């Protein structure tokens, strides 16, 4: 995800987009609506019977037979233990595949939706959670049998008719009415996220934990699964999602169903689906890589010049990070005032204003989101505190590219960041020590790019280049964290870099910059 102030840099790197008051995310214990579920697969409220039940305490077994040997079935945990977002993701199972069905009607208008989730139990399960917020729930089944579903804040607690054995595969079907006006707000770079309405449709910004407003999910950046999308649109509207267009099927009344396959596993926060009056612009990149831009009809000409630079950006990044890690790429132009761009996998979304102003700024945005496909999308962060590895790399290569193509010199940008680094540490935590409210503050951007710059100054450009290529190659398609990066950098450099990197990544004071004894840090102001 990219933030930058409007206008051409000579910008001070501490500026951020306009922010508002964050909306707290609280887990609540409340009387929850439990659905006695009949008529699985229905996408409307007809035939739904509901009664009010309190949520049972953890450890209560599901009804039905229980095996007499081995561990007794127990509830999957409602989170995977991320200290910054304790309820992100869910324990007790892994998702093997999502099938998402959306029967779109109009902007801000609720519509029928469904999710089919194929999963494998990693423990004997009496019940399990899905991350799912808002939306009108209708039916939930497990392996075709009605299940009990209880809401507890942003958790949907599902109790199947019978326990699921460890290693057992199972299929959950959730029918609901989606609310495309649903969104939340953060007081950092993210600002508004979830469903983002456009004049004739929508785009999705799910980062960091907004996927639960779109579909029931196992929502943590380290957790990935393939996704199939089936999106039905009214006449005159198109749909797009991550990956490859598989089929388009005409329906009665001029409606069309668009089926997309993500092709590779994807984290819930990186899901993209957009609806609107679009032009699809196909081309090829390095080594014949399929490129597909998706542009609102009225913005094709205004954005064509900068969009045509994607093959050059790909070639430049491949020289430094190796082959692009996915099967296709493209830019989705958002006809919205949203002040952020987002690295949704294989189809980055960039607001129209990012692409219609100064070319240097436009290229910085494009390179930033493209870089994430190596660091953040392919190499996922293990925990949210590792976000510096994603945003810091994207900012570093964005600024390096800009340095070489008419923008602010990298060294000037890093010196300005160095001067403010103690203040950022004071206000926002060290690069690898964010709090949840400061997760997407500028320390994770220029402040974390500065760590990579310091490492390059320490080990030299050639060794740094080998570290970077080894990082994205070793952990391609996997999740990795700060300890992994420090260990890998040490192996490649042939020296223990932990004593050097630890004070850069943690703690209250900024270390001296190698090779720049004249650089100084501004005093901290409370």
XYZ file of C-alpha atoms in Angstrom:
526
model
C 0.000 0.000 0.000
C 1.335 3.394 -1.007
C 0.952 6.772 0.666
C 2.503 9.992 -0.541
C 1.504 13.622 -0.347
C 0.071 15.375 -3.361
C 2.504 17.127 -5.660
C 6.075 16.522 -6.815
C 8.567 15.461 -4.103
C 11.015 17.650 -2.750
C 8.413 16.545 -0.224
C 9.357 16.027 3.400
C 8.864 12.281 3.839
C 6.965 12.738 7.084
C 3.830 14.000 5.339
C 0.910 11.588 5.174
C -2.502 11.547 3.561
C -5.403 13.120 5.452
C -6.431 10.929 8.347
C -9.463 10.815 10.606
C -10.366 9.246 13.922
C -9.831 5.463 13.993
C -12.705 3.144 14.583
C -11.763 0.762 17.376
C -12.126 -2.948 16.702
C -13.412 -4.590 19.854
C -14.335 -8.131 20.594
C -17.620 -8.116 22.431
C -19.397 -10.756 24.443
C -23.045 -10.284 23.752
C -26.250 -12.100 23.205
C -25.674 -13.344 19.671
C -28.069 -14.220 16.911
C -27.928 -17.946 16.217
C -29.415 -19.212 13.016
C -31.203 -22.537 12.801
C -30.285 -23.120 9.255
C -32.539 -24.621 6.659
C -32.519 -24.300 2.914
C -28.749 -24.126 2.435
C -27.724 -22.225 -0.663
C -30.543 -19.683 -0.499
C -29.171 -16.182 -1.005
C -32.134 -14.281 0.385
C -33.747 -14.018 3.795
C -36.736 -16.217 2.896
C -37.157 -19.310 5.007
C -34.639 -18.283 7.681
C -35.550 -19.167 11.290
C -33.687 -17.385 14.055
C -33.627 -17.348 17.807
C -31.459 -15.598 20.356
C -28.795 -17.614 22.122
C -25.764 -16.660 24.176
C -22.468 -17.910 22.831
C -21.390 -21.102 24.573
C -18.105 -21.051 26.452
C -14.958 -22.393 24.829
C -14.583 -26.125 25.284
C -18.269 -27.000 24.893
C -18.498 -30.037 22.614
C -20.673 -30.021 19.532
C -23.663 -32.333 19.572
C -23.249 -35.692 17.927
C -20.943 -38.684 18.375
C -17.464 -38.192 19.739
C -14.633 -40.645 19.130
C -13.760 -42.700 22.200
C -10.011 -42.502 21.620
C -7.660 -39.636 20.895
C -8.078 -35.984 21.871
C -11.636 -34.843 22.422
C -12.959 -32.349 19.864
C -12.490 -28.756 20.986
C -13.123 -25.281 19.543
C -10.658 -23.775 17.102
C -9.158 -20.559 18.426
C -10.761 -17.270 17.304
C -7.350 -15.889 16.200
C -3.881 -17.148 15.342
C -2.142 -15.160 18.062
C -0.879 -12.074 16.256
C -0.108 -9.629 19.102
C -1.294 -6.588 17.115
C -4.564 -8.129 15.893
C -5.355 -11.023 18.236
C -8.552 -12.043 16.423
C -7.031 -11.982 12.921
C -7.229 -15.396 11.290
C -8.593 -18.476 13.010
C -7.186 -21.643 14.521
C -8.085 -25.294 14.065
C -8.164 -25.466 10.279
C -6.529 -24.328 7.067
C -8.466 -23.084 4.043
C -7.805 -24.967 0.813
C -10.061 -22.908 -1.472
C -12.629 -20.092 -1.515
C -15.508 -19.891 -4.012
C -17.151 -16.462 -3.878
C -20.488 -15.677 -5.555
C -21.687 -12.088 -5.916
C -24.964 -11.118 -7.605
C -24.295 -7.386 -7.956
C -27.169 -4.917 -8.267
C -26.079 -1.261 -7.922
C -23.677 0.945 -5.922
C -24.398 0.961 -2.170
C -27.247 -1.495 -2.722
C -27.294 -4.809 -0.805
C -27.132 -7.892 -3.001
C -27.199 -11.702 -2.679
C -23.811 -13.297 -2.001
C -22.362 -16.624 -1.010
C -19.054 -18.184 0.001
C -18.038 -21.836 -0.255
C -14.945 -22.572 1.802
C -13.051 -25.863 1.500
C -10.863 -26.539 4.523
C -8.860 -29.142 6.425
C -9.036 -29.522 10.200
C -5.684 -29.273 12.020
C -7.231 -30.528 15.281
C -10.407 -32.392 16.238
C -12.941 -29.572 15.914
C -16.130 -29.129 17.883
C -16.563 -25.686 16.321
C -14.557 -23.047 14.466
C -14.580 -19.334 13.694
C -14.687 -17.346 10.467
C -13.789 -13.655 10.289
C -17.044 -12.056 9.132
C -18.361 -8.572 9.940
C -21.720 -7.069 9.159
C -23.771 -8.372 6.235
C -27.107 -10.133 6.753
C -26.469 -13.813 7.415
C -28.950 -16.356 6.018
C -27.689 -19.946 6.010
C -24.570 -21.852 7.011
C -23.959 -25.520 6.252
C -21.023 -27.825 6.871
C -20.765 -30.645 4.331
C -24.334 -29.939 3.276
C -25.826 -30.233 6.762
C -27.247 -27.167 8.522
C -24.919 -25.795 11.188
C -25.422 -23.369 14.045
C -23.852 -19.952 13.417
C -23.418 -17.419 16.203
C -22.110 -13.880 15.808
C -19.596 -12.645 18.388
C -18.381 -9.214 17.295
C -16.469 -9.749 14.049
C -16.322 -13.521 14.586
C -18.806 -15.959 13.059
C -18.740 -19.044 15.283
C -19.840 -22.175 13.405
C -20.811 -25.375 15.217
C -21.253 -28.289 12.795
C -23.824 -31.018 13.435
C -20.971 -33.432 14.173
C -17.345 -32.858 15.208
C -14.702 -32.792 12.488
C -11.725 -35.131 13.019
C -8.160 -33.916 12.759
C -7.080 -34.108 9.133
C -10.680 -34.231 7.972
C -11.678 -32.140 4.982
C -14.911 -30.210 5.133
C -16.876 -27.632 3.148
C -18.609 -24.608 4.652
C -21.262 -22.745 2.694
C -22.382 -19.316 3.883
C -25.264 -17.481 2.209
C -25.715 -13.816 3.057
C -26.738 -10.417 1.765
C -23.624 -8.347 1.141
C -23.617 -4.668 2.031
C -21.426 -2.768 -0.477
C -21.695 0.422 1.575
C -19.871 -1.190 4.501
C -16.484 0.287 5.363
C -14.345 1.248 8.343
C -11.818 3.942 9.094
C -8.276 4.004 10.464
C -6.262 7.040 11.579
C -3.196 6.045 9.554
C -2.397 5.669 5.864
C -5.259 3.250 5.284
C -8.020 5.763 6.073
C -11.306 4.259 4.725
C -11.246 0.589 3.762
C -13.573 -2.260 2.858
C -16.052 -1.635 0.042
C -15.137 1.541 -1.857
C -18.077 2.742 -3.992
C -17.500 4.288 -7.409
C -19.984 6.138 -9.588
C -21.240 2.947 -11.242
C -19.823 0.123 -9.127
C -17.122 -0.620 -6.589
C -13.493 -1.454 -5.929
C -12.164 -3.300 -2.877
C -9.568 -2.139 -0.370
C -9.414 -4.936 2.209
C -6.063 -4.121 3.860
C -5.450 -4.678 6.689
C -8.469 -6.571 8.072
C -11.325 -5.483 5.818
C -11.862 -8.747 3.928
C -14.319 -9.779 6.649
C -16.612 -7.004 5.387
C -16.582 -8.624 1.933
C -16.762 -12.376 2.628
C -16.277 -14.852 5.498
C -12.544 -15.519 5.637
C -9.495 -16.729 7.497
C -8.082 -13.221 7.433
C -4.398 -12.827 8.279
C -1.630 -11.838 5.821
C 0.279 -15.069 6.457
C -2.729 -17.240 5.492
C -3.394 -17.827 1.800
C -5.650 -19.946 -0.382
C -6.763 -19.957 -4.038
C -9.963 -18.054 -4.808
C -12.558 -18.507 -7.540
C -14.862 -15.543 -8.139
C -18.282 -15.688 -9.816
C -19.583 -12.150 -10.204
C -22.886 -11.409 -11.943
C -23.380 -7.875 -13.252
C -26.300 -5.923 -14.759
C -26.275 -4.977 -18.443
C -23.500 -2.570 -19.403
C -21.260 -3.329 -16.404
C -18.124 -5.455 -16.298
C -16.467 -7.286 -13.430
C -12.811 -7.986 -12.720
C -10.981 -9.852 -9.977
C -7.518 -11.205 -9.188
C -6.041 -13.633 -11.690
C -7.383 -15.010 -14.969
C -10.755 -14.535 -16.589
C -12.073 -18.071 -17.089
C -15.540 -17.566 -18.592
C -18.262 -15.028 -19.232
C -21.823 -16.359 -19.365
C -24.830 -14.358 -20.511
C -27.872 -14.556 -18.246
C -31.538 -13.648 -18.772
C -32.230 -9.943 -18.763
C -28.817 -9.058 -20.188
C -26.904 -9.908 -17.012
C -23.448 -11.511 -17.253
C -21.577 -13.852 -14.909
C -17.813 -13.369 -14.895
C -15.672 -16.183 -13.473
C -12.091 -15.480 -12.374
C -9.457 -17.820 -10.991
C -6.780 -16.329 -8.722
C -4.360 -18.952 -10.157
C -2.185 -18.828 -7.049
C -2.992 -18.705 -3.319
C -3.861 -15.240 -2.093
C -4.199 -13.564 1.313
C -7.650 -12.216 2.095
C -6.318 -8.641 2.431
C -5.066 -8.792 -1.181
C -8.365 -9.847 -2.771
C -9.694 -7.517 -5.440
C -13.038 -7.461 -7.189
C -14.286 -4.421 -9.034
C -17.406 -3.609 -10.991
C -17.995 -0.758 -13.409
C -18.018 0.395 -17.009
C -14.512 -0.740 -17.856
C -12.167 -0.934 -20.806
C -9.796 -3.921 -20.666
C -6.388 -3.032 -22.127
C -4.239 -6.103 -22.813
C -0.524 -6.094 -23.617
C 2.614 -8.063 -22.760
C 5.541 -7.478 -20.451
C 9.023 -9.009 -20.155
C 9.255 -12.634 -21.290
C 5.715 -12.471 -22.659
C 4.084 -11.832 -19.265
C 0.362 -11.129 -19.830
C -0.593 -7.593 -18.790
C -4.188 -6.466 -18.312
C -5.159 -2.960 -17.262
C -8.755 -2.314 -16.227
C -9.786 1.303 -16.730
C -13.082 3.165 -16.346
C -14.179 4.110 -19.856
C -13.717 7.836 -19.306
C -10.135 7.518 -18.016
C -8.520 5.404 -20.732
C -6.864 8.258 -22.591
C -5.842 10.247 -19.518
C -3.975 7.284 -17.984
C -2.623 5.535 -21.065
C 0.812 7.183 -21.094
C 1.797 6.206 -17.563
C 0.136 2.788 -17.763
C 2.237 2.008 -20.819
C 5.357 2.237 -18.615
C 4.570 -0.984 -16.728
C 6.820 -3.189 -18.923
C 9.721 -0.829 -18.177
C 8.962 -0.963 -14.458
C 8.809 -4.755 -14.536
C 12.144 -4.998 -16.340
C 13.781 -2.585 -13.884
C 12.556 -4.538 -10.844
C 13.411 -7.917 -12.355
C 17.020 -6.769 -12.726
C 17.112 -6.249 -8.961
C 14.721 -8.830 -7.533
C 14.524 -11.586 -10.123
C 11.540 -12.795 -12.172
C 8.101 -11.408 -11.417
C 6.493 -14.008 -9.116
C 2.948 -14.246 -10.544
C 1.381 -15.301 -13.845
C 0.032 -11.916 -14.907
C -0.107 -8.296 -13.817
C -2.199 -5.227 -14.386
C -3.354 -1.871 -13.065
C -6.936 -1.238 -11.993
C -7.682 2.484 -12.158
C -10.035 3.467 -9.364
C -12.553 6.159 -10.257
C -12.618 7.272 -6.630
C -11.174 9.920 -4.336
C -9.553 7.295 -2.109
C -6.092 8.691 -1.211
C -4.275 5.326 -1.221
C -3.184 2.700 -3.706
C -3.102 -0.996 -2.862
C -1.083 -3.984 -4.075
C -4.040 -6.324 -4.601
C -2.417 -9.463 -5.994
C -1.813 -9.434 -9.773
C -4.069 -6.357 -10.144
C -2.892 -3.281 -8.230
C -5.559 -0.643 -7.661
C -4.468 2.979 -8.032
C -6.798 5.971 -7.654
C -7.171 8.018 -10.811
C -5.425 11.023 -9.237
C -2.264 8.927 -8.768
C -2.018 8.471 -12.534
C -3.178 11.765 -13.995
C -0.767 14.229 -12.398
C 3.003 14.614 -12.487
C 4.720 11.657 -14.211
C 7.476 11.314 -11.601
C 4.859 10.956 -8.887
C 2.786 8.582 -11.009
C 5.770 6.308 -11.600
C 6.606 6.293 -7.902
C 3.098 5.021 -7.184
C 3.246 2.396 -9.914
C 6.678 1.092 -8.888
C 5.686 1.018 -5.215
C 2.669 -1.230 -5.776
C 4.505 -3.404 -8.278
C 7.396 -3.928 -5.831
C 4.914 -5.293 -3.312
C 4.307 -8.249 -5.601
C 7.763 -9.480 -4.623
C 7.700 -8.221 -1.020
C 4.296 -8.371 0.646
C 2.352 -10.460 -1.886
C 4.776 -13.276 -2.808
C 6.845 -13.021 0.388
C 4.086 -12.435 2.928
C 4.665 -10.997 6.382
C 4.545 -13.578 9.174
C 3.043 -11.167 11.708
C 1.730 -7.621 11.419
C 4.805 -6.342 13.295
C 6.832 -7.495 10.258
C 5.036 -4.991 8.010
C 8.233 -2.924 7.729
C 9.563 -5.675 5.439
C 6.686 -5.101 3.028
C 6.244 -1.330 3.083
C 9.930 -0.554 3.662
C 10.999 -2.504 0.584
C 8.281 -0.957 -1.560
C 9.288 2.528 -0.433
C 13.008 1.829 -0.911
C 12.641 0.676 -4.524
C 10.104 3.375 -5.289
C 12.633 6.015 -4.184
C 15.547 4.278 -5.887
C 13.629 4.197 -9.168
C 12.601 7.832 -8.767
C 16.222 8.803 -8.087
C 17.206 7.266 -11.425
C 14.265 8.777 -13.340
C 14.133 12.459 -12.494
C 12.890 12.434 -8.914
C 14.425 13.296 -5.561
C 17.854 11.745 -4.957
C 17.668 8.634 -2.766
C 20.356 9.949 -0.437
C 18.499 13.239 0.037
C 15.261 11.426 0.863
C 17.030 9.113 3.290
C 18.854 11.972 5.004
C 15.535 13.753 5.550
C 14.098 10.526 6.982
C 17.132 10.108 9.228
C 16.644 13.558 10.699
C 13.090 12.675 11.746
C 13.675 9.070 12.745
C 13.854 9.598 16.515
C 10.595 11.547 16.402
C 8.937 8.743 14.452
C 10.262 6.194 16.956
C 8.792 8.249 19.758
C 5.406 8.727 18.092
C 4.949 5.513 16.116
C 7.328 2.892 17.492
C 10.546 1.568 15.974
C 10.286 0.008 12.479
C 9.645 -3.524 13.799
C 7.755 -2.393 16.921
C 4.478 -0.863 15.724
C 1.316 -0.676 17.718
C -1.952 -1.515 16.007
C -3.004 2.169 15.666
C 0.431 3.160 14.233
C 0.786 0.172 11.936
C 0.536 2.139 8.688
C 2.211 5.335 9.857
C 5.235 6.791 8.055
C 7.748 4.770 10.127
C 6.679 1.685 8.180
C 7.371 3.596 4.923
C 10.315 6.016 4.765
C 11.351 5.010 8.285
C 11.687 1.367 7.225
C 13.239 2.173 3.855
C 15.926 3.924 5.912
C 16.763 0.583 7.600
C 17.377 -0.974 4.188
C 19.450 2.036 3.145
C 21.551 1.648 6.316
C 22.051 -2.039 5.566
C 23.210 -1.203 2.047
C 25.655 1.353 3.421
C 26.931 -1.245 5.905
C 27.480 -4.208 3.542
C 27.945 -2.428 0.194
C 25.704 -2.336 -2.871
C 26.826 -5.690 -4.315
C 26.206 -7.668 -1.123
C 22.947 -5.812 -0.514
C 21.758 -6.782 -4.001
C 22.530 -10.444 -3.246
C 20.636 -10.229 0.050
C 17.587 -8.785 -1.654
C 17.458 -11.314 -4.465
C 18.025 -14.155 -2.010
C 15.224 -12.857 0.230
C 12.530 -12.872 -2.444
C 13.796 -16.162 -3.924
C 14.160 -18.106 -0.679
C 10.744 -17.127 0.657
C 8.796 -16.945 -2.603
C 5.223 -18.049 -1.950
C 5.829 -18.226 1.804
C 5.451 -16.053 4.889
C 8.582 -14.706 6.563
C 9.396 -12.325 9.380
C 12.028 -10.032 10.802
C 14.126 -12.807 12.335
C 14.144 -14.591 8.979
C 15.397 -11.466 7.229
C 18.177 -10.809 9.742
C 19.318 -14.443 9.580
C 19.285 -14.527 5.776
C 21.115 -11.214 5.462
C 23.778 -12.507 7.846
C 24.255 -15.714 5.844
C 24.552 -13.884 2.542
C 26.866 -11.200 3.935
C 29.045 -13.744 5.730
C 28.827 -11.859 9.025
C 26.431 -11.650 11.961
C 24.268 -8.623 11.208
C 22.031 -8.992 14.252
C 24.103 -6.556 16.383
C 23.854 -4.010 13.564
C 20.177 -4.443 12.637
C 18.691 -4.870 16.108
C 19.082 -1.222 17.203
C 17.804 -0.085 13.814
C 14.677 -2.226 14.086
C 13.925 -1.929 17.796
C 14.320 0.578 20.558
C 13.982 4.329 21.111
C 17.075 5.822 19.419
C 18.326 5.899 15.829
C 21.864 4.480 15.380
C 24.609 6.311 13.454
C 24.347 5.997 9.678
C 27.314 4.050 8.229
C 29.423 6.202 5.943
C 27.632 9.412 6.913
C 29.097 10.713 10.181
C 27.739 14.174 9.393
C 24.092 13.034 9.472
C 22.250 14.051 12.636
C 18.858 13.305 14.168
C 16.529 16.127 15.173
C 15.569 16.389 18.859
C 12.346 14.684 19.882
C 9.387 16.890 20.707
C 6.576 15.610 22.921
